[in-house]
Short mmCIF file of C-alpha atoms in Angstrom, two decimals:
data_model
loop_
_atom_site.label_atom_id
_atom_site.label_comp_id
_atom_site.label_asym_id
_atom_site.label_seq_id
_atom_site.Cartn_x
_atom_site.Cartn_y
_atom_site.Cartn_z
CA MET H 1168 -0.61 -0.20 -0.67
CA THR H 1169 1.39 3.19 -0.94
CA GLN H 1170 0.68 6.94 0.55
CA PHE H 1171 1.30 10.60 0.68
CA GLU H 1172 0.37 13.33 2.81
CA VAL H 1173 1.02 16.95 1.90
CA ARG H 1174 2.31 17.90 5.62
CA ARG H 1175 3.19 21.69 4.31
CA ARG H 1176 2.69 23.79 0.16
CA ASP H 1177 3.87 26.64 -0.80
CA GLY H 1178 3.33 27.28 -3.97
CA PHE H 1179 3.01 23.90 -5.84
CA ALA H 1180 5.85 22.61 -4.09
CA ARG H 1181 4.84 20.19 -1.38
CA ASN H 1182 6.72 19.38 1.62
CA ALA H 1183 5.29 15.35 2.36
CA ILE H 1184 5.71 11.76 2.98
CA TYR H 1185 5.65 8.86 0.93
CA THR H 1186 5.31 5.45 2.32
CA MET H 1187 5.69 2.36 0.38
CA GLY H 1188 4.90 -1.09 2.46
CA GLU H 1189 7.71 0.05 5.24
CA MET H 1190 9.96 2.23 3.49
CA ILE H 1191 8.67 5.91 4.73
CA ILE H 1192 10.13 9.05 2.23
CA GLU H 1193 10.29 12.31 3.11
CA THR H 1194 9.86 15.00 0.19
CA PRO H 1195 11.34 16.66 -1.86
CA ALA H 1196 14.17 13.89 -2.19
CA VAL H 1197 16.57 11.79 -4.33
CA ILE H 1198 15.67 8.22 -3.98
CA ASP H 1199 17.95 5.24 -5.07
CA PRO H 1200 15.24 4.84 -7.52
CA LEU H 1201 16.35 0.38 -8.46
CA SER H 1202 16.18 0.84 -4.65
CA VAL H 1203 12.15 2.63 -4.22
CA PHE H 1204 11.34 1.41 -7.12
CA PRO H 1205 12.81 -2.29 -8.74
CA ASP H 1206 10.06 -2.96 -11.60
CA LEU H 1207 11.80 0.18 -12.65
CA ALA H 1208 14.81 -2.28 -13.87
CA SER H 1209 12.80 -4.43 -16.08
CA ARG H 1210 9.80 -1.97 -17.12
CA PRO H 1211 9.98 -1.93 -21.41
CA LEU H 1212 9.32 1.10 -23.20
CA SER H 1213 9.47 3.73 -20.45
CA HIS H 1214 10.87 6.28 -22.31
CA ILE H 1215 8.59 7.09 -24.61
CA PRO H 1216 9.55 11.08 -25.95
CA LEU H 1217 7.12 13.93 -24.30
CA GLN H 1218 6.54 15.62 -27.40
CA ALA H 1219 4.87 12.24 -28.54
CA ASP H 1220 1.12 12.35 -29.84
CA GLU H 1221 -2.22 10.51 -27.92
CA GLU H 1222 -2.35 7.91 -31.08
CA PHE H 1223 2.40 6.68 -30.79
CA VAL H 1224 1.35 6.92 -26.59
CA ARG H 1225 -1.50 4.12 -26.09
CA ARG H 1226 0.39 2.25 -28.55
CA TYR H 1227 3.70 2.06 -27.90
CA SER H 1228 3.48 2.55 -23.39
CA GLU H 1229 1.24 -0.45 -21.67
CA PRO H 1230 -0.99 -0.01 -17.94
CA GLU H 1231 1.51 -0.60 -14.91
CA ASN H 1232 0.22 -1.96 -12.06
CA ASP H 1233 4.01 -1.24 -9.95
CA GLN H 1234 5.16 1.76 -8.44
CA PRO H 1235 5.49 4.26 -10.13
CA ILE H 1236 2.91 4.33 -12.52
CA PRO H 1237 3.89 5.78 -16.07
CA VAL H 1238 2.55 9.05 -17.13
CA HIS H 1239 2.52 11.49 -21.04
CA PRO H 1240 1.31 14.91 -21.67
CA ALA H 1241 -0.44 13.33 -24.02
CA VAL H 1242 -1.89 10.98 -21.63
CA ILE H 1243 -3.03 10.97 -17.48
CA GLU H 1244 -4.77 8.76 -16.78
CA GLY H 1245 -4.66 5.45 -14.53
CA ALA H 1246 -3.14 6.87 -11.77
CA SER H 1247 -4.88 7.42 -8.57
CA SER H 1248 -4.42 8.78 -4.50
CA GLY H 1249 -1.08 7.72 -3.02
CA ASP H 1250 -0.34 6.86 -6.17
CA ALA H 1251 3.74 7.37 -7.56
CA VAL H 1252 4.00 8.98 -10.94
CA ILE H 1253 6.53 9.27 -13.56
CA LEU H 1254 7.45 11.80 -16.25
CA SER H 1255 10.07 9.73 -18.41
CA ASN H 1256 12.15 12.45 -19.85
CA TRP H 1257 10.95 15.23 -18.30
CA HIS H 1258 14.62 16.75 -18.65
CA THR H 1259 13.44 17.33 -22.11
CA ALA H 1260 11.02 19.63 -21.21
CA LEU H 1261 13.77 22.33 -19.78
CA THR H 1262 14.81 23.30 -22.80
CA ASN H 1263 10.97 24.26 -23.70
CA PRO H 1264 9.85 26.70 -21.80
CA ARG H 1265 6.69 27.23 -22.86
CA VAL H 1266 5.41 24.08 -23.58
CA TYR H 1267 7.25 22.79 -19.74
CA ALA H 1268 4.00 25.50 -18.07
CA ASP H 1269 1.75 23.76 -19.94
CA TRP H 1270 2.04 20.63 -19.14
CA VAL H 1271 2.52 21.56 -15.51
CA GLU H 1272 -0.63 22.26 -15.82
CA GLN H 1273 -2.20 19.86 -17.45
CA PHE H 1274 -0.16 17.27 -14.10
CA ILE H 1275 -2.05 19.01 -11.71
CA SER H 1276 -4.97 19.37 -12.63
CA SER H 1277 -5.44 15.96 -14.23
CA LEU H 1278 -3.27 13.97 -11.17
CA PRO H 1279 -4.00 13.33 -7.66
CA PRO H 1280 -3.59 16.39 -5.90
CA ASP H 1281 -1.51 13.48 -2.96
CA ALA H 1282 -0.16 11.42 -5.67
CA ALA H 1283 4.21 12.03 -5.78
CA ARG H 1284 5.45 12.89 -9.07
CA TYR H 1285 9.03 11.31 -9.43
CA ALA H 1286 11.01 13.35 -12.60
CA PRO H 1287 13.82 10.62 -13.89
CA ALA H 1288 17.13 11.65 -14.03
CA SER H 1289 16.59 15.98 -14.85
CA ALA H 1290 17.63 17.79 -10.79
CA LEU H 1291 20.37 19.10 -11.11
CA PRO H 1292 21.78 21.85 -8.29
CA SER H 1293 21.19 24.31 -10.63
CA ASN H 1294 17.36 23.06 -11.81
CA VAL H 1295 15.99 21.52 -8.92
CA ALA H 1296 14.23 24.66 -7.19
CA MET H 1297 12.49 24.88 -10.31
CA LEU H 1298 11.79 21.13 -10.34
CA ILE H 1299 10.36 21.15 -6.81
CA ALA H 1300 8.43 24.51 -7.30
CA THR H 1301 5.98 23.21 -10.08
CA GLY H 1302 4.76 19.61 -8.66
CA PHE H 1303 7.23 16.98 -8.80
CA ASP H 1304 8.57 15.90 -5.71
CA LEU H 1305 10.75 12.32 -6.08
CA PHE H 1306 14.79 12.79 -7.66
CA ASP H 1307 17.43 10.73 -8.56
CA THR H 1308 21.56 11.26 -9.43
CA ILE H 1309 21.41 10.31 -12.88
CA ALA H 1310 21.85 13.80 -14.25
CA VAL H 1311 24.48 14.91 -11.62
CA ASP H 1312 26.75 11.99 -12.37
CA LEU H 1313 26.27 12.16 -15.92
CA LYS H 1314 27.63 15.53 -15.48
CA SER H 1315 30.39 13.81 -13.17
CA ALA H 1316 31.88 11.78 -16.21
CA GLN H 1317 31.55 14.85 -18.69
CA GLY H 1318 33.96 16.22 -15.99
CA LEU H 1319 32.12 19.51 -15.22
CA PHE H 1320 30.97 20.72 -11.33
CA CYS H 1321 27.28 21.60 -10.44
CA THR H 1322 26.16 24.76 -8.42
CA PRO H 1323 22.79 25.80 -7.98
CA GLU H 1324 24.33 28.66 -10.34
CA GLY H 1325 25.61 26.73 -12.37
CA ILE H 1326 27.37 24.56 -14.31
CA TYR H 1327 31.08 24.63 -14.71
CA PRO H 1328 34.46 22.72 -15.85
CA GLY H 1329 35.61 20.21 -13.33
CA SER H 1330 38.50 22.45 -12.92
CA TRP H 1331 36.15 24.16 -10.19
CA MET H 1332 36.80 21.75 -7.51
CA SER H 1333 40.93 22.42 -7.04
CA GLU H 1334 38.69 26.25 -7.03
CA GLY H 1335 38.58 26.84 -2.79
CA ILE H 1336 34.43 27.08 -3.96
CA CYS H 1337 33.40 24.79 -1.91
CA SER H 1338 33.81 22.87 1.24
CA CYS H 1339 32.62 19.70 0.74
CA PRO H 1340 33.00 15.92 1.52
CA GLY H 1341 33.65 15.31 -2.63
CA CYS H 1342 34.95 18.20 -3.10
CA LEU H 1343 37.96 18.04 -0.64
CA GLU H 1344 38.59 14.08 -1.42
CA GLY H 1345 38.87 15.23 -4.76
CA ASP H 1346 35.83 13.30 -5.43
CA LEU H 1347 33.82 15.37 -8.60
CA ARG H 1348 30.84 12.82 -8.42
CA GLU H 1349 31.18 12.49 -4.63
CA HIS H 1350 31.03 16.76 -5.32
CA ASN H 1351 27.80 17.62 -7.84
CA ARG H 1352 25.40 14.99 -5.18
CA GLN H 1353 26.39 16.88 -2.31
CA ALA H 1354 25.82 20.05 -4.59
CA LEU H 1355 22.26 18.18 -5.44
CA LEU H 1356 21.67 17.77 -1.58
CA HIS H 1357 22.34 20.40 -0.53
CA GLU H 1358 20.48 22.39 -2.75
CA ILE H 1359 17.12 19.93 -1.89
CA ARG H 1360 17.37 20.56 1.83
CA LEU H 1361 17.23 24.73 0.94
CA VAL H 1362 14.52 24.36 -0.85
CA THR H 1363 12.69 21.87 1.81
CA ALA H 1364 13.78 24.95 4.75
CA LEU H 1365 12.54 28.08 2.73
CA LEU H 1366 9.49 26.12 0.83
CA LYS H 1367 7.95 25.29 4.77
CA ARG H 1368 8.37 28.75 5.53
CA GLY H 1369 6.49 29.96 2.16
CA GLU H 1370 9.79 31.78 0.85
CA LEU H 1371 10.35 29.81 -2.31
CA ARG H 1372 9.27 32.25 -4.84
CA GLU H 1373 12.09 34.30 -4.16
CA LEU H 1374 14.83 31.40 -4.07
CA ILE H 1375 13.06 30.91 -7.59
CA GLU H 1376 14.10 34.25 -8.62
CA SER H 1377 17.17 34.28 -7.83
CA ARG H 1378 18.01 30.52 -9.12
CA CYS H 1379 16.44 30.99 -11.92
CA ARG H 1380 19.25 33.60 -13.62
CA SER H 1381 21.33 30.20 -13.56
CA ASP H 1382 19.59 29.74 -16.74
CA ALA H 1383 17.15 31.61 -20.12
CA SER H 1384 14.95 28.37 -19.90
CA LEU H 1385 14.56 28.04 -15.82
CA VAL H 1386 13.53 32.50 -16.44
CA SER H 1387 11.56 31.20 -19.89
CA ILE H 1388 9.45 28.92 -17.35
CA LEU H 1389 8.96 32.39 -14.52
CA ARG H 1390 7.07 33.71 -16.77
CA HIS H 1391 5.36 31.55 -19.24
CA LEU H 1392 4.02 30.17 -15.60
CA ASP H 1393 4.15 33.75 -14.17
CA SER H 1394 1.33 34.77 -17.05
CA LYS H 1395 -1.00 31.88 -16.29
CA LYS H 1396 -2.99 33.58 -13.73
CA ALA H 1397 -5.85 31.56 -12.71
CA PHE H 1398 -3.77 28.72 -12.87
CA MET H 1399 -1.08 29.70 -10.87
CA ASP H 1400 -4.18 31.53 -8.58
CA LEU H 1401 -4.96 27.49 -7.92
CA SER H 1402 -2.71 27.43 -5.68
CA ALA H 1403 -1.29 30.00 -3.51
CA PRO H 1404 -1.91 30.99 -0.22
CA ILE H 1405 -4.74 34.51 -0.14
CA ALA H 1406 -1.76 34.96 2.87
CA ARG H 1407 1.24 34.64 3.95
CA THR H 1408 2.97 35.39 7.44
CA VAL H 1409 6.58 36.61 5.82
CA THR H 1410 8.30 38.93 4.15
CA PHE H 1411 7.06 39.45 0.88
CA LYS H 1412 10.50 40.40 -1.20
CA ALA H 1413 9.69 41.85 -4.41
CA TYR H 1414 13.63 42.47 -5.33
CA THR H 1415 13.66 41.35 -9.40
CA ALA H 1416 11.55 42.54 -12.53
CA GLU H 1417 9.94 38.87 -11.84
CA SER H 1418 7.78 40.11 -8.91
CA MET H 1419 5.75 41.95 -9.93
CA ASN H 1420 4.30 38.82 -11.98
CA ARG H 1421 3.63 36.90 -9.11
CA VAL H 1422 -0.33 35.78 -8.76
CA GLU H 1423 -0.44 37.30 -4.90
CA ILE H 1424 -0.08 41.16 -6.93
CA GLU H 1425 -2.85 39.97 -9.03
CA ARG H 1426 -5.43 39.11 -6.70
CA PHE H 1427 -5.32 41.36 -4.29
CA GLU H 1428 -5.20 43.74 -7.34
CA ASP H 1429 -9.12 42.26 -8.96
CA ARG H 1430 -9.91 42.35 -5.56
CA VAL H 1431 -9.27 45.28 -5.07
CA ILE H 1432 -10.82 46.56 -8.26
CA HIS H 1433 -13.57 44.91 -8.99
CA ARG H 1434 -14.77 43.28 -5.17
CA PHE H 1435 -13.38 46.70 -2.62
CA SER H 1436 -16.09 49.50 -3.25
CA GLN H 1437 -16.37 52.14 -0.04
CA ASP H 1438 -19.04 55.70 0.21
CA LYS H 1439 -17.99 57.55 2.16
CA TRP H 1440 -16.42 59.96 -0.33
CA ASP H 1441 -16.62 61.51 -3.73
CA VAL H 1442 -12.59 62.67 -3.63
CA CYS H 1443 -10.41 60.74 -4.05
CA VAL H 1444 -6.30 61.33 -2.90
CA LEU H 1445 -3.61 58.58 -4.37
CA LEU H 1446 -0.56 59.05 -1.45
CA PRO H 1447 2.75 58.06 -2.25
CA CYS H 1448 3.98 54.17 -0.19
CA SER H 1449 6.73 54.43 2.72
CA ALA H 1450 9.22 52.23 3.27
CA ARG H 1451 8.04 51.15 6.70
CA LYS H 1452 4.71 48.72 7.14
CA PRO H 1453 1.79 49.58 7.06
CA TYR H 1454 1.86 52.67 5.91
CA SER H 1455 -0.41 54.36 8.72
CA PHE H 1456 3.15 53.96 10.86
CA SER H 1457 5.63 56.19 8.96
CA GLN H 1458 6.05 59.38 9.87
CA SER H 1459 5.39 60.65 6.09
CA HIS H 1460 2.01 59.60 6.22
CA LYS H 1461 0.69 60.62 10.12
CA LYS H 1462 1.19 63.94 8.83
CA PHE H 1463 -0.51 63.79 5.20
CA MET H 1464 -3.39 61.68 7.72
CA ASP H 1465 -3.24 65.45 9.66
CA ALA H 1466 -3.11 67.45 5.86
CA VAL H 1467 -6.38 65.11 4.44
CA LEU H 1468 -8.51 64.94 8.29
CA GLY H 1469 -10.82 62.72 6.87
CA ARG H 1470 -11.90 64.36 3.93
CA ALA H 1471 -10.55 62.46 1.02
CA HIS H 1472 -10.65 58.67 0.40
CA GLU H 1473 -6.97 58.32 1.55
CA VAL H 1474 -5.12 55.76 -1.79
CA ILE H 1475 -2.09 54.74 -1.82
CA VAL H 1476 0.62 53.99 -5.05
CA THR H 1477 3.33 51.92 -5.11
CA SER H 1478 5.59 49.38 -6.54
CA PRO H 1479 5.02 46.24 -6.75
CA LEU H 1480 1.76 46.88 -6.07
CA GLY H 1481 -0.22 49.61 -7.82
CA VAL H 1482 -3.32 51.03 -5.19
CA VAL H 1483 -3.98 50.76 -2.31
CA PRO H 1484 -7.00 52.11 -0.82
CA ARG H 1485 -6.29 52.99 2.98
CA GLU H 1486 -8.31 50.83 4.90
CA LEU H 1487 -6.51 47.61 3.02
CA GLU H 1488 -3.33 48.31 3.75
CA LEU H 1489 -3.62 45.75 6.68
CA ILE H 1490 -4.21 43.04 4.80
CA TYR H 1491 -1.11 40.91 3.19
CA PRO H 1492 0.95 42.28 1.46
CA ALA H 1493 0.01 45.37 1.11
CA ALA H 1494 1.75 45.81 5.20
CA HIS H 1495 3.83 42.94 4.08
CA TYR H 1496 6.36 43.52 1.71
CA ASP H 1497 9.43 45.51 0.73
CA VAL H 1498 11.03 46.70 -1.68
CA PRO H 1499 14.76 48.28 -3.23
CA VAL H 1500 13.57 52.13 -2.52
CA THR H 1501 15.22 54.34 -5.74
CA GLY H 1502 12.96 56.38 -6.71
CA HIS H 1503 13.28 55.23 -10.58
CA TRP H 1504 10.74 53.22 -12.15
CA ASP H 1505 11.25 51.47 -14.97
CA CYS H 1506 8.88 51.57 -18.19
CA GLU H 1507 7.73 47.57 -17.86
CA GLU H 1508 6.68 49.08 -14.06
CA LYS H 1509 4.95 51.98 -14.75
CA GLU H 1510 3.02 50.46 -17.53
CA ILE H 1511 1.45 47.78 -15.51
CA LEU H 1512 1.00 50.34 -12.60
CA SER H 1513 -0.93 52.84 -14.63
CA ARG H 1514 -2.98 49.40 -15.42
CA TYR H 1515 -4.71 48.99 -12.64
CA LEU H 1516 -4.83 52.40 -11.58
CA THR H 1517 -7.16 52.86 -13.79
CA SER H 1518 -9.18 50.08 -14.11
CA TYR H 1519 -9.41 51.09 -9.95
CA LEU H 1520 -10.34 54.82 -11.32
CA ASN H 1521 -13.21 53.16 -13.38
CA THR H 1522 -14.92 51.22 -11.78
CA HIS H 1523 -14.24 53.36 -8.23
CA PRO H 1524 -16.08 57.26 -9.73
CA TYR H 1525 -14.38 59.71 -8.06
CA ARG H 1526 -16.21 64.09 -8.39
CA ARG H 1527 -12.44 64.99 -8.27
CA VAL H 1528 -8.73 62.99 -7.82
CA ILE H 1529 -5.85 64.61 -6.09
CA ALA H 1530 -2.02 63.71 -7.08
CA HIS H 1531 -0.19 64.26 -4.07
CA LEU H 1532 3.02 62.82 -5.20
CA GLU H 1533 6.20 63.08 -6.85
CA GLY H 1534 9.00 60.95 -9.54
CA GLY H 1535 7.21 57.73 -10.80
CA ALA H 1536 4.36 57.72 -8.35
CA LEU H 1537 3.10 61.03 -10.62
CA ASP H 1538 3.75 59.84 -14.05
CA VAL H 1539 1.44 57.05 -13.07
CA ALA H 1540 -0.63 58.83 -11.85
CA ARG H 1541 -1.45 60.89 -14.96
CA THR H 1542 -1.16 58.42 -17.69
CA ALA H 1543 -3.88 56.39 -15.24
CA ALA H 1544 -6.16 59.34 -15.34
CA LYS H 1545 -5.35 60.58 -18.90
CA ASN H 1546 -6.59 56.41 -19.71
CA ALA H 1547 -9.61 56.68 -17.52
CA GLY H 1548 -10.96 60.21 -19.04
CA ILE H 1549 -10.75 62.22 -16.07
CA GLU H 1550 -9.06 65.36 -15.04
CA LEU H 1551 -6.01 64.79 -12.06
CA GLU H 1552 -5.67 67.99 -9.37
CA GLU H 1553 -2.21 68.22 -8.49
CA THR H 1554 -0.79 69.65 -4.91
CA CYS H 1555 3.68 68.11 -4.93
CA THR H 1556 4.40 71.34 -6.30
CA ASP H 1557 8.22 71.81 -4.57
CA GLY H 1558 8.42 67.82 -5.35
CA ARG H 1559 8.28 66.55 -1.92
CA PRO H 1560 4.91 65.06 -0.81
CA THR H 1561 6.31 65.82 3.07
CA SER H 1562 7.27 69.26 2.31
CA ARG H 1563 5.34 72.42 4.16
CA GLU H 1564 3.96 73.63 1.28
CA SER H 1565 2.85 70.61 -0.17
CA LEU H 1566 1.15 69.52 2.62
CA ASN H 1567 -0.13 73.08 2.98
CA GLN H 1568 -1.17 72.86 -0.59
CA LEU H 1569 -2.69 70.38 -0.48
CA ASP H 1570 -4.74 71.17 2.67
CA ASP H 1571 -6.31 73.82 0.55
CA ALA H 1572 -7.45 71.52 -2.02
CA LEU H 1573 -9.92 70.09 0.87
CA ALA H 1574 -10.83 72.94 2.09
CA GLY H 1575 -14.69 73.04 2.58
CA GLU H 1576 -14.76 69.02 1.91
CA ARG H 1577 -16.57 66.30 4.67
CA LYS H 1578 -15.16 64.57 7.02
CA ARG H 1579 -15.74 61.67 7.53
CA SER H 1580 -13.81 58.25 8.90
CA PRO H 1581 -12.58 55.19 6.92
CA ASP H 1582 -14.48 52.13 8.14
CA ILE H 1583 -11.57 49.08 7.63
CA VAL H 1584 -13.75 46.66 8.39
CA GLY H 1585 -16.45 46.82 5.50
CA GLY H 1586 -13.93 47.73 3.30
CA THR H 1587 -12.46 44.30 4.99
CA LEU H 1588 -15.09 42.26 4.50
CA ARG H 1589 -15.20 43.11 0.92
CA TRP H 1590 -12.09 42.51 -0.05
CA GLN H 1591 -12.16 39.46 1.30
CA PHE H 1592 -15.80 37.50 1.22
CA GLY H 1593 -16.70 40.21 -2.01
CA VAL H 1594 -19.66 41.45 0.04
CA GLN H 1595 -21.21 44.21 1.09
CA VAL H 1596 -21.85 44.48 4.81
CA ASN H 1597 -23.89 47.21 6.74
CA THR H 1598 -21.05 48.11 9.62
CA LYS H 1599 -22.69 50.43 11.22
CA GLY H 1600 -22.34 50.22 15.21
CA MET H 1601 -19.52 47.90 14.51
CA ILE H 1602 -16.27 49.00 16.78
CA ILE H 1603 -13.04 48.02 16.61
CA LYS H 1604 -11.79 46.66 20.11
CA GLY H 1605 -8.48 45.45 22.14
CA ARG H 1606 -4.21 46.11 20.35
CA PRO H 1607 -2.71 44.07 18.74
CA PRO H 1608 -2.35 40.35 18.80
CA GLU H 1609 -6.03 40.24 20.70
CA ARG H 1610 -7.95 43.33 17.82
CA LYS H 1611 -11.79 42.29 18.00
CA VAL H 1612 -14.52 43.41 16.30
CA LEU H 1613 -18.06 43.74 18.35
CA LEU H 1614 -21.42 44.40 17.77
CA GLY H 1615 -22.81 46.50 20.74
CA ARG H 1616 -21.22 43.38 23.50
CA GLN H 1617 -21.26 40.83 20.96
CA GLN H 1618 -18.60 39.98 18.83
CA LEU H 1619 -18.44 39.57 15.28
CA PHE H 1620 -14.89 38.45 13.98
CA SER H 1621 -11.10 38.42 15.45
CA ILE H 1622 -9.05 40.34 13.62
CA ASP H 1623 -5.85 38.06 12.23
CA PRO H 1624 -2.79 40.01 13.77
CA GLY H 1625 -0.56 38.61 11.50
CA THR H 1626 -2.12 39.13 7.54
CA GLY H 1627 -4.88 40.99 8.67
CA LEU H 1628 -7.56 39.02 7.58
CA LEU H 1629 -11.59 38.73 9.36
CA ARG H 1630 -11.79 35.56 11.07
CA PRO H 1631 -15.42 35.54 11.49
CA THR H 1632 -17.34 34.01 14.51
CA LEU H 1633 -20.28 31.77 14.39
CA GLU H 1634 -22.63 34.99 14.54
CA GLY H 1635 -20.06 36.23 11.97
CA TRP H 1636 -20.99 34.05 9.87
CA ALA H 1637 -24.85 35.01 9.39
CA LEU H 1638 -23.42 38.03 7.38
CA ILE H 1639 -21.59 36.26 5.10
CA PRO H 1640 -24.36 34.50 3.93
CA ASP H 1641 -22.85 31.50 0.72
CA ARG H 1642 -20.31 32.50 0.85
CA TYR H 1643 -17.02 30.74 1.60
CA ARG H 1644 -19.03 27.37 2.35
CA VAL H 1645 -17.58 24.16 2.96
CA GLY H 1646 -19.90 21.22 3.39
CA ILE H 1647 -19.12 17.64 4.89
CA GLU H 1648 -21.86 14.82 5.02
CA GLY H 1649 -21.54 11.39 7.50
CA PHE H 1650 -19.86 12.94 10.34
CA VAL H 1651 -19.50 15.15 13.36
CA PRO H 1652 -16.24 16.49 13.68
CA GLN H 1653 -14.33 15.84 16.83
CA GLY H 1654 -11.84 18.31 15.83
CA ASP H 1655 -10.00 19.49 12.52
CA ILE H 1656 -11.86 18.39 9.03
CA LEU H 1657 -9.84 15.73 6.71
CA ALA H 1658 -10.56 16.06 3.23
CA PRO H 1659 -12.09 12.78 2.68
CA GLY H 1660 -14.77 13.80 4.82
CA VAL H 1661 -15.50 17.68 2.40
CA PHE H 1662 -17.51 16.40 0.08
CA SER H 1663 -18.65 20.10 -1.61
CA ALA H 1664 -16.23 23.34 -1.30
CA ASP H 1665 -17.75 27.26 -2.23
CA PRO H 1666 -14.54 27.36 -5.54
CA ALA H 1667 -13.65 30.63 -4.85
CA ILE H 1668 -11.88 29.02 -1.01
CA ARG H 1669 -7.36 28.89 -1.04
CA GLU H 1670 -5.12 27.81 1.33
CA GLY H 1671 -4.93 30.69 4.21
CA ASP H 1672 -9.24 31.48 3.58
CA GLU H 1673 -11.17 31.93 6.23
CA VAL H 1674 -14.60 28.54 5.89
CA PHE H 1675 -17.74 27.79 6.71
CA VAL H 1676 -18.44 24.07 7.61
CA ILE H 1677 -21.28 22.97 7.28
CA GLY H 1678 -22.65 19.66 7.76
CA ASP H 1679 -25.23 17.31 9.52
CA GLY H 1680 -26.27 18.65 12.89
CA VAL H 1681 -22.92 20.56 13.69
CA ARG H 1682 -22.09 24.40 12.59
CA ALA H 1683 -17.56 25.37 12.29
CA THR H 1684 -15.48 27.79 11.45
CA GLY H 1685 -11.78 27.51 10.50
CA ARG H 1686 -9.16 28.37 8.41
CA ALA H 1687 -9.05 26.52 4.44
CA MET H 1688 -5.14 24.14 5.03
CA MET H 1689 -5.57 23.98 0.95
CA SER H 1690 -7.53 24.97 -2.33
CA ALA H 1691 -11.17 23.95 -3.41
CA ASP H 1692 -9.74 21.86 -5.89
CA GLU H 1693 -7.09 20.28 -3.75
CA MET H 1694 -10.34 19.62 -0.38
CA ILE H 1695 -12.69 18.15 -3.26
CA ARG H 1696 -9.64 15.72 -5.36
CA SER H 1697 -7.25 14.78 -2.67
CA SER H 1698 -7.67 11.73 -0.01
CA ARG H 1699 -5.51 12.61 2.57
CA GLY H 1700 -5.16 15.53 4.00
CA VAL H 1701 -6.89 18.39 6.31
CA ALA H 1702 -9.02 20.50 4.87
CA VAL H 1703 -9.62 22.83 7.70
CA LYS H 1704 -7.69 23.73 10.52
CA VAL H 1705 -10.85 24.16 12.82
CA ARG H 1706 -11.16 26.82 14.88
CA LYS H 1707 -14.94 26.79 16.91
CA ILE H 1708 -17.78 24.04 16.37
CA LYS H 1709 -21.08 24.61 17.13
CA ARG H 1710 -23.68 21.02 17.58
CA SER H 1711 -27.53 21.83 17.25
#
């Protein structure tokens, strides 16, 4: 009997336990394939080209009952939950980035989410991070052994002449003994250990953005995958507790940014102000904790809706500044935004202004942010007022101009709870009478004496109580049947889930005689298709 139980996820990457009989392997892992899968030594027709069509594959492949189950882009069938699948010749896919991305989408969408994926003869120290990030779990030393036979020195940064082993670059046992094969194997194992550690922390993407620089094909693979927004959204958690490090051009294309802005544009709304002030970001997060934004807020005094224009996120309404990744990102501050950056951010701001019409839009900006605002205003067909004529938004002159521009406008207070509910759940809730009490990490939303929500100090998201869920009808529901949970909800017990659910979302569990609130530990798609693993980490259960 085989089992594959995922413990941690980071996008498509998994840290899991693969069990086959008495053998237990923690993945990602390097295996000796003939020890783990002895059937491979005599299995015929195992090297069908990945480019072969369905007719060719069916003619020359044979169904297998032994592990691992062979699958092919043209024929993805035969695998069950807990199986290991083998994707022969996967190393050839690495040379065709567009097709690689398409095949990854096919495999992940079609294979059971709790099946282990083995990429034979593919893993090198320089590409194994990408292989893991695109969903592979099991590897071998065949590829690095071949490089050793060719006299090549493998590192996570690239492949170099074997003479580099004597340059003192590495002090592994292989280098100390002059054993090139041992060095290459150690380099692979070390990289997998590093990837696994970062996977568990939720920081694998940052490593991928740095590692892919060693190979143009890896950069292309990342860009092609990032262009598959709907596919990438399925695997991205709704929030992380670690810093979102936007240090490369590829960071602009992360699905977390696309999701945040899509919700700002299409879910978020406010009806308090008809005047908008566009403000610059700050190095300190949340923005309102910074000295510059304290000055901005003193000048605005609630007389306009405050919207921050920032790279890489685009548009952040003041009500959402605590939500991931708005309060969690770090970016190099140079004062310069390149043309591609401006184009992306202008597109976000244009969409925001088109879907959130204001009577007046005031730009209290400088530099690249002002260029973005001007372009967006032109595209949206609105007149932009500018109040930062000396190029310094925090100068006394600029702040006075902002104050003067808002003279006579009515003061209002931002609706943080309502804005967050619209962004997080897509619901419009009457928040009149609701108040936020307490200090982090114990902040709560009360209506009278009844608690409706608590605020997650790590992500800024609302955690509904059972009473709070009454305000969010027919959204983010998980259906169970046939049992009364005694703790967390396992995937086999889930029979329905709102397709909008992503890992980290707050969800409401409904079953026969039971209601529960908790956090999704996997996406809705994975809940429905998995046979193992925790689907919902339950916070409170009510039995009726």
